[in-house]
Amino acid sequence: MDLRIKLLSDQATMPSRAHDGDAGLDLHASGPAHIGPGERWQVPTGIAVEIPAGHAGLVLPRSGLAARHGISLVNAPGLIDSGYRGEVKVLLLNNDPAEVFRIEPGDRIAQLVVTPVVTAM
C-alpha cells in the first residue's frame, strides 16, 4: 500500500519502521514537550497522512515508553479517518506520580498502524 505523507515543519521526521516486518510506523515529536506527573499534552508530529479510502490509521502507544516512563495515550487508540488531512498530533499522558517526562524533536512517541475497515450501515 502506498501511504502518502507530507512533512509540515522543518523539525518533522518521516515515520518509519524500526525493523522489517514491524506492523507500526514510528511517529516522532516535531517539537519539545514537558509533561508533568498526571498531566496530558498534545504533541505535534509535524506530519499529515493520506489514509487510503476503506482504511483507518490507528495511533498506538509505544510499550517502551509505558514500561520505562509510565507514558500512555489518553485516547488509545487514536483514530485517523481516511478523510482527515490535518496534522497528526499524539495525546500523551504521564502516569508517573513524581517525574516530569521530557520530549525533544525527533523522539519516538507513538506508532501508526494502517488497517482495513468495514463500514457499517
Coordinates of C-alpha atoms in Angstrom, one line a residue:
M1 CA 0.0 0.0 0.0
D2 CA 1.2 3.5 -0.9
L3 CA 0.8 5.8 2.1
R4 CA 1.2 9.5 1.2
I5 CA 2.9 11.5 4.0
K6 CA 3.5 15.3 4.0
L7 CA 6.1 16.9 6.2
L8 CA 4.6 20.1 7.7
S9 CA 7.6 21.5 9.5
D10 CA 11.4 21.6 9.3
Q11 CA 11.5 19.5 12.6
A12 CA 9.2 16.8 11.3
T13 CA 10.6 13.3 10.9
M14 CA 9.2 10.9 8.3
P15 CA 7.6 7.9 10.0
S16 CA 9.5 4.7 9.6
R17 CA 9.6 1.1 10.8
A18 CA 12.4 0.2 13.2
H19 CA 12.6 -3.4 11.8
D20 CA 11.4 -5.1 8.6
G21 CA 8.1 -6.7 9.2
D22 CA 7.0 -4.3 12.0
A23 CA 3.3 -3.6 11.9
G24 CA 3.6 0.0 13.1
L25 CA 5.4 3.1 11.8
D26 CA 7.1 5.1 14.5
L27 CA 5.8 8.6 14.9
H28 CA 8.2 11.3 16.1
A29 CA 7.6 14.6 18.0
S30 CA 8.3 17.7 15.9
G31 CA 8.5 19.9 19.0
P32 CA 9.5 19.8 22.6
A33 CA 7.1 18.9 25.5
H34 CA 7.5 18.7 29.2
I35 CA 4.7 16.6 30.7
G36 CA 4.4 16.8 34.5
P37 CA 3.1 14.0 36.7
G38 CA -0.6 13.3 35.9
E39 CA -0.6 15.8 33.0
R40 CA -1.5 15.3 29.4
W41 CA 0.0 17.0 26.4
Q42 CA -1.0 17.2 22.7
V43 CA 2.4 16.5 21.0
P44 CA 2.7 17.6 17.3
T45 CA 4.3 15.2 14.8
G46 CA 4.6 17.8 12.0
I47 CA 3.1 15.3 9.5
A48 CA -0.1 14.8 7.6
V49 CA -1.0 11.4 6.2
E50 CA -3.4 10.4 3.5
I51 CA -5.1 7.3 4.7
P52 CA -6.5 5.4 1.7
A53 CA -10.3 5.0 1.4
G54 CA -11.5 1.9 3.1
H55 CA -8.7 2.1 5.7
A56 CA -8.1 3.8 9.1
G57 CA -5.0 4.9 10.8
L58 CA -4.6 3.8 14.4
V59 CA -2.2 5.7 16.7
L60 CA -1.0 3.3 19.3
P61 CA 1.3 3.7 22.4
R62 CA 4.9 2.6 22.4
S63 CA 5.4 -0.1 25.0
G64 CA 8.9 1.1 25.9
L65 CA 7.5 4.5 27.0
A66 CA 4.8 2.9 29.1
A67 CA 7.2 0.4 30.8
R68 CA 10.1 2.8 31.4
H69 CA 8.3 6.2 32.0
G70 CA 4.6 5.5 32.6
I71 CA 3.6 7.3 29.4
S72 CA 0.3 6.3 27.7
L73 CA -2.1 7.7 25.1
V74 CA -5.1 9.4 26.5
N75 CA -7.4 8.1 23.7
A76 CA -5.7 4.8 22.8
P77 CA -6.0 4.0 20.1
G78 CA -6.3 7.4 18.4
L79 CA -8.2 7.2 15.1
I80 CA -7.3 8.9 11.8
D81 CA -10.1 8.7 9.4
S82 CA -9.4 8.4 5.7
G83 CA -10.8 11.9 5.0
Y84 CA -8.6 13.7 7.6
R85 CA -5.8 15.7 6.1
G86 CA -4.6 17.8 9.1
E87 CA -1.6 17.4 11.3
V88 CA -1.3 14.2 13.3
K89 CA -1.0 15.0 17.0
V90 CA -0.5 12.5 19.8
L91 CA -2.3 12.9 23.1
L92 CA 0.2 11.7 25.7
L93 CA -0.5 11.2 29.4
N94 CA 2.2 11.0 32.1
N95 CA 1.1 8.4 34.7
D96 CA 4.3 8.7 36.7
P97 CA 3.5 10.1 40.2
A98 CA 6.7 12.1 40.5
E99 CA 8.8 12.5 37.3
V100 CA 8.4 15.1 34.5
F101 CA 8.7 13.4 31.1
R102 CA 10.6 15.5 28.6
I103 CA 10.3 15.1 24.8
E104 CA 12.6 16.6 22.2
P105 CA 12.0 16.9 18.5
G106 CA 12.7 13.6 16.8
D107 CA 11.8 11.5 19.8
R108 CA 9.6 8.5 19.0
I109 CA 6.3 9.0 20.8
A110 CA 3.8 6.6 19.3
Q111 CA 3.1 4.1 16.4
L112 CA 0.8 4.4 13.4
V113 CA -0.9 1.2 12.1
V114 CA -3.0 1.4 8.9
T115 CA -5.7 -1.2 8.8
P116 CA -8.7 -2.0 6.5
V117 CA -12.1 -1.1 7.9
V118 CA -15.6 -2.4 7.2
T119 CA -18.2 0.4 7.2
A120 CA -21.5 -0.5 8.9
M121 CA -24.9 0.7 7.7

